Coordinates of C-alpha atoms in Angstrom, one line a residue:
M11 CA -23.4 0.4 14.6
D12 CA -20.3 1.0 17.5
Y13 CA -19.5 -1.5 19.7
A14 CA -15.9 -0.6 19.7
N15 CA -13.2 -1.5 22.5
I16 CA -15.3 -3.7 24.9
S17 CA -12.4 -5.7 26.3
K18 CA -14.4 -9.1 28.0
Y19 CA -16.1 -11.3 26.5
S20 CA -20.0 -11.7 26.9
G21 CA -20.7 -13.4 24.1
S22 CA -23.0 -9.9 23.0
H23 CA -21.7 -10.5 19.4
L24 CA -24.3 -13.0 18.8
S25 CA -27.2 -10.9 19.3
L26 CA -26.2 -8.9 16.9
M27 CA -26.6 -11.6 14.7
S28 CA -30.7 -10.9 14.6
L29 CA -30.2 -7.5 12.9
S30 CA -30.4 -8.2 9.3
T31 CA -31.1 -4.6 8.4
L32 CA -27.5 -3.6 9.8
T33 CA -25.4 -1.5 7.2
S34 CA -22.3 -1.2 9.5
L35 CA -20.6 -2.4 11.8
S36 CA -17.5 -2.1 13.7
L37 CA -16.5 -4.9 16.9
S38 CA -12.8 -3.5 17.1
G39 CA -11.1 -4.0 20.3
W40 CA -13.0 -7.0 21.2
T41 CA -9.8 -8.7 22.3
Y42 CA -12.1 -12.0 23.2
L43 CA -13.6 -12.3 19.8
G44 CA -11.1 -14.6 18.3
R45 CA -12.8 -16.1 15.4
L46 CA -16.0 -14.3 13.9
P47 CA -18.9 -16.4 13.9
E48 CA -20.4 -17.9 11.2
A49 CA -23.9 -16.5 11.9
I50 CA -22.0 -13.0 10.5
S51 CA -24.1 -13.8 7.0
S52 CA -27.0 -13.1 8.3
L53 CA -26.5 -9.4 8.3
S54 CA -27.4 -9.5 5.4
G55 CA -27.9 -6.0 4.5
L56 CA -24.1 -4.9 5.9
R57 CA -21.8 -2.8 4.1
E58 CA -19.4 -1.6 6.2
L59 CA -17.5 -4.1 8.7
E60 CA -14.7 -2.9 11.2
I61 CA -13.0 -5.8 13.2
C62 CA -9.4 -4.9 14.6
N63 CA -7.6 -5.7 17.5
C64 CA -9.4 -8.4 18.2
A65 CA -6.7 -11.2 17.9
M66 CA -8.8 -12.8 15.2
T67 CA -7.1 -16.1 13.6
S68 CA -9.5 -16.8 10.8
L69 CA -12.6 -15.8 8.7
P70 CA -15.8 -18.0 8.0
A71 CA -17.0 -19.5 4.2
S72 CA -20.3 -18.1 5.3
L73 CA -18.5 -13.8 4.9
G74 CA -19.1 -14.6 1.3
R75 CA -22.8 -14.6 1.8
L76 CA -22.8 -11.1 2.0
S77 CA -23.8 -10.0 -0.7
H78 CA -24.1 -6.5 0.1
L79 CA -20.7 -5.8 1.9
E80 CA -18.2 -3.0 0.1
R81 CA -15.6 -2.2 3.1
I82 CA -13.6 -4.4 5.3
D83 CA -11.8 -3.0 7.6
F84 CA -9.6 -5.9 9.3
H85 CA -6.4 -4.8 10.6
S86 CA -4.0 -5.1 13.6
N87 CA -5.7 -9.2 14.2
A88 CA -3.7 -12.4 14.1
L89 CA -4.4 -13.2 10.6
G90 CA -3.1 -15.5 9.1
R91 CA -0.5 -17.0 12.1
S92 CA -2.0 -20.0 13.0
D93 CA -3.4 -23.7 11.6
D94 CA -7.0 -22.3 12.0
V95 CA -6.8 -21.2 8.2
T96 CA -9.5 -19.0 6.2
P97 CA -11.1 -20.8 3.9
A98 CA -10.4 -19.8 -0.1
D99 CA -13.4 -18.7 -0.7
C100 CA -15.0 -16.9 2.2
L101 CA -14.9 -13.9 -0.4
H102 CA -17.0 -15.6 -3.0
G103 CA -19.6 -14.0 -3.1
C104 CA -18.8 -10.5 -2.2
T105 CA -18.8 -9.2 -5.4
N106 CA -19.9 -5.8 -4.0
L107 CA -16.3 -5.4 -2.5
T108 CA -14.4 -2.7 -3.1
S109 CA -11.8 -1.7 -0.1
I110 CA -9.7 -4.2 2.0
K111 CA -7.7 -3.3 5.0
L112 CA -5.4 -6.3 6.1
S113 CA -2.4 -4.5 7.9
G114 CA -0.6 -5.8 11.1
N115 CA -1.9 -9.2 10.8
F116 CA 0.5 -12.3 10.1
F117 CA 0.5 -13.3 6.7
S118 CA 3.3 -14.7 4.9
S119 CA 1.9 -14.3 2.2
V120 CA -0.9 -12.4 0.3
P121 CA -4.3 -14.3 1.3
A122 CA -5.2 -16.5 -1.6
F123 CA -9.3 -15.4 -0.4
L124 CA -8.5 -12.2 -2.4
S125 CA -8.7 -13.2 -5.4
S126 CA -12.6 -14.0 -5.3
A127 CA -12.7 -10.2 -4.6
T128 CA -12.6 -8.8 -8.5
A129 CA -14.0 -5.6 -7.7
L130 CA -11.8 -4.6 -5.1
Q131 CA -9.9 -1.2 -6.2
C132 CA -8.6 -0.4 -2.6
L133 CA -6.2 -2.9 -0.6
H134 CA -4.0 -2.2 2.7
L135 CA -1.9 -5.2 3.3
A136 CA 1.1 -3.0 5.5
N137 CA 3.5 -4.4 8.2
N138 CA 2.6 -8.5 7.1
H139 CA 5.8 -10.5 6.7
I140 CA 5.3 -11.3 3.1
G141 CA 8.9 -11.2 1.7
S142 CA 10.0 -12.0 -1.7
S143 CA 9.3 -15.5 -1.3
G144 CA 5.5 -15.2 0.0
N145 CA 3.0 -16.4 -2.8
T146 CA 1.8 -13.2 -3.9
A147 CA 0.1 -14.7 -7.1
C148 CA -3.8 -13.8 -6.2
L149 CA -3.3 -10.2 -6.9
A150 CA -2.7 -10.6 -10.5
A151 CA -6.4 -11.6 -10.2
L152 CA -7.2 -7.9 -8.9
T153 CA -7.3 -5.7 -12.1
A154 CA -9.6 -3.7 -11.1
L155 CA -7.2 -2.4 -8.5
T156 CA -6.5 1.6 -7.9
K157 CA -4.7 1.4 -4.4
L158 CA -2.2 -0.4 -3.0
V159 CA -0.5 -0.4 -0.1
M160 CA 2.3 -2.4 -0.1
Q161 CA 4.5 -0.9 3.0
Q162 CA 7.3 -2.9 5.7
C163 CA 6.1 -6.2 4.0
G164 CA 9.6 -7.2 4.0
L165 CA 10.1 -7.3 -0.1
N166 CA 13.1 -7.4 -1.7
T167 CA 11.7 -7.3 -5.3
V168 CA 8.7 -6.2 -6.8
P169 CA 6.7 -9.2 -7.2
D170 CA 5.8 -10.1 -10.7
S171 CA 1.7 -9.8 -10.1
F172 CA 2.3 -6.6 -10.8
A173 CA 2.1 -6.3 -14.2
A174 CA -1.1 -7.0 -14.2
L175 CA -2.1 -4.2 -11.9
S176 CA -2.7 -1.6 -15.0
N177 CA -5.0 0.3 -12.9
L178 CA -3.3 1.4 -10.0
Q179 CA -3.2 5.1 -9.1
W180 CA -1.5 4.7 -6.1
L181 CA 1.3 2.8 -4.5
C182 CA 3.1 2.2 -1.6
M183 CA 6.0 0.2 -1.5
S184 CA 7.9 2.0 1.8
R185 CA 9.9 0.5 4.3
N186 CA 10.8 -2.6 2.1
S187 CA 14.3 -4.1 1.1
L188 CA 13.7 -3.0 -3.1
S189 CA 17.3 -2.6 -4.3
S190 CA 15.8 -1.9 -8.1
I191 CA 12.2 -1.1 -9.7
P192 CA 12.0 -2.9 -12.8
D193 CA 10.8 -1.3 -16.3
G194 CA 7.9 -2.4 -17.8
L195 CA 5.5 -2.2 -15.4
P196 CA 1.9 -0.6 -16.3
W197 CA 1.5 2.5 -14.7
A198 CA 0.2 4.4 -17.1
K199 CA -2.1 6.0 -14.7
L200 CA 0.0 5.7 -12.0
T201 CA -0.4 9.0 -9.4
L202 CA 1.8 8.6 -6.7
L203 CA 4.4 6.5 -6.0
H204 CA 5.7 6.0 -2.0
L205 CA 9.2 4.1 -2.4
R206 CA 10.4 5.6 1.3
G207 CA 13.1 3.9 3.0
N208 CA 14.0 1.1 0.6
E209 CA 17.3 0.3 -0.4
L210 CA 17.3 2.0 -4.0
G211 CA 20.8 2.9 -5.3
A212 CA 18.7 5.5 -7.3
V213 CA 15.3 7.0 -8.5
P214 CA 14.3 4.3 -10.4
C215 CA 14.0 6.7 -13.9
S216 CA 13.5 4.1 -16.5
A217 CA 10.8 2.7 -14.7
L218 CA 8.8 5.8 -13.9
A219 CA 9.3 6.8 -17.7
G220 CA 6.4 5.2 -18.9
A221 CA 4.2 6.6 -15.8
A222 CA 3.4 10.0 -17.7
Q223 CA 0.7 10.8 -14.7
L224 CA 2.9 10.7 -11.7
Q225 CA 2.4 13.9 -9.6
I226 CA 4.2 12.9 -6.3
V227 CA 7.1 10.9 -5.9
D228 CA 9.0 9.8 -2.9
C229 CA 12.0 8.1 -2.8
G230 CA 13.5 9.7 0.6
E231 CA 15.4 7.8 2.7
N232 CA 17.6 5.4 0.6
P233 CA 20.9 5.0 -0.1
P234 CA 22.8 9.1 -0.9
L235 CA 21.7 9.8 -4.9
Q236 CA 25.6 9.2 -7.0
V237 CA 26.8 12.3 -8.8
N238 CA 25.0 11.3 -12.6
D239 CA 22.1 10.0 -11.2
Y240 CA 21.0 14.2 -11.5
L241 CA 21.2 13.9 -15.3
K242 CA 18.9 11.1 -15.4
I243 CA 16.3 12.7 -13.0
W244 CA 16.4 16.1 -14.7
A245 CA 15.6 13.6 -18.4
V246 CA 13.0 11.5 -16.8
I247 CA 11.3 15.1 -15.1
K248 CA 11.3 16.0 -18.7
V249 CA 8.9 13.0 -19.8
L250 CA 6.7 13.4 -16.9
P251 CA 4.4 16.7 -17.3
H252 CA 2.3 16.3 -14.3
L253 CA 5.5 15.7 -11.5
H254 CA 5.1 18.3 -9.1
C255 CA 6.8 16.7 -6.0
L256 CA 9.8 15.3 -5.8
F257 CA 11.3 13.5 -2.3
I258 CA 15.1 12.3 -3.3
D259 CA 18.0 12.4 -0.6
K260 CA 21.2 14.0 -0.8
T261 CA 24.3 13.8 -2.6
G262 CA 26.9 11.4 -1.1
A263 CA 29.6 13.0 -1.0
E264 CA 32.6 10.4 -1.7
S265 CA 30.5 10.0 -5.2
M266 CA 32.2 13.5 -6.0
S267 CA 35.7 14.0 -7.5
A268 CA 37.6 16.4 -8.4
D269 CA 37.5 15.7 -12.3
S270 CA 33.7 15.6 -12.1
M271 CA 31.9 18.2 -14.1
W272 CA 29.9 18.7 -11.4
I273 CA 30.6 21.2 -9.1
P274 CA 31.8 19.1 -5.8
N275 CA 29.7 20.2 -3.6
S276 CA 25.7 18.6 -3.7
A277 CA 24.2 21.4 -2.9
S278 CA 25.3 23.6 -6.2
N279 CA 23.7 20.5 -7.9
I280 CA 20.5 20.4 -6.0
A281 CA 19.7 24.2 -6.2
A282 CA 20.0 23.7 -9.9
L283 CA 17.5 20.8 -10.6
K284 CA 15.4 22.6 -7.4
K285 CA 15.4 25.7 -10.3
L286 CA 14.5 23.5 -13.1
M287 CA 11.8 22.2 -10.9
K288 CA 10.5 25.7 -10.0
K289 CA 10.2 26.1 -13.4
R290 CA 8.5 24.1 -14.2
K291 CA 6.1 24.7 -11.0
R292 CA 7.3 21.6 -9.3
R293 CA 9.4 20.7 -6.0
V294 CA 12.3 18.9 -5.2
L295 CA 12.3 17.9 -1.3
L296 CA 15.8 16.6 0.1
D297 CA 15.8 14.0 3.1
P298 CA 18.0 15.9 5.2
A299 CA 16.5 19.4 3.9
V300 CA 20.2 21.5 2.3

């Protein structure tokens, strides 16, 4: 049932709470909602719940009684902003929950209530100012995660809790302030990695070497590569048999020197890398393109 974009609060959401057979509910755009009512638990058959752009400040403990809930989308609200704290056990009974979208809220830490959602496979936390000082420990409990989006979260280091996420297949950490990626992360199943718009001085070849299933790596809009980085990229390509697309930036002119083993022309170096990738039926895409 779609009740999206109702801009004037009328209390009509309370009349929905008697629909125990309802399986999907969207209340997006109810800008006067504020808080999700405790009576939400009466919708015992609910599988999908979408409440976006509602200025919602907290979640009720009764949400955890929705044992059939599979997907939640609470993006673009005010969760985490006020003293109206969400109970840490509000998802305790949601044992079938596989997808949660919390992007565009006000969390300064990864919310503790997520640790109860141990079956979670997909988590969106983009555009929350979590920062590297924010608590991310509860991510370690989400070992079933296959997709994690932490774009523009104010991170300058990769959280230690990532070491527990051995099932990740899709990871987005674009638009942060990461200057390096640590080695040894459990990326054996990772197929797609977004690192665009960080502060990486080089493609994190050592960290990528253990991600044998990688297909796409996006390192665009980072500081320009240095000449020697191309040798490292060539080396890591050889141990990533499934990699077919790599986004990188042009080599910085300041890294070129007359006695370099490379011709002082970044285009020729890039052409050599492209030739290698083409031979392996892969692509190197550059920002800006040359």
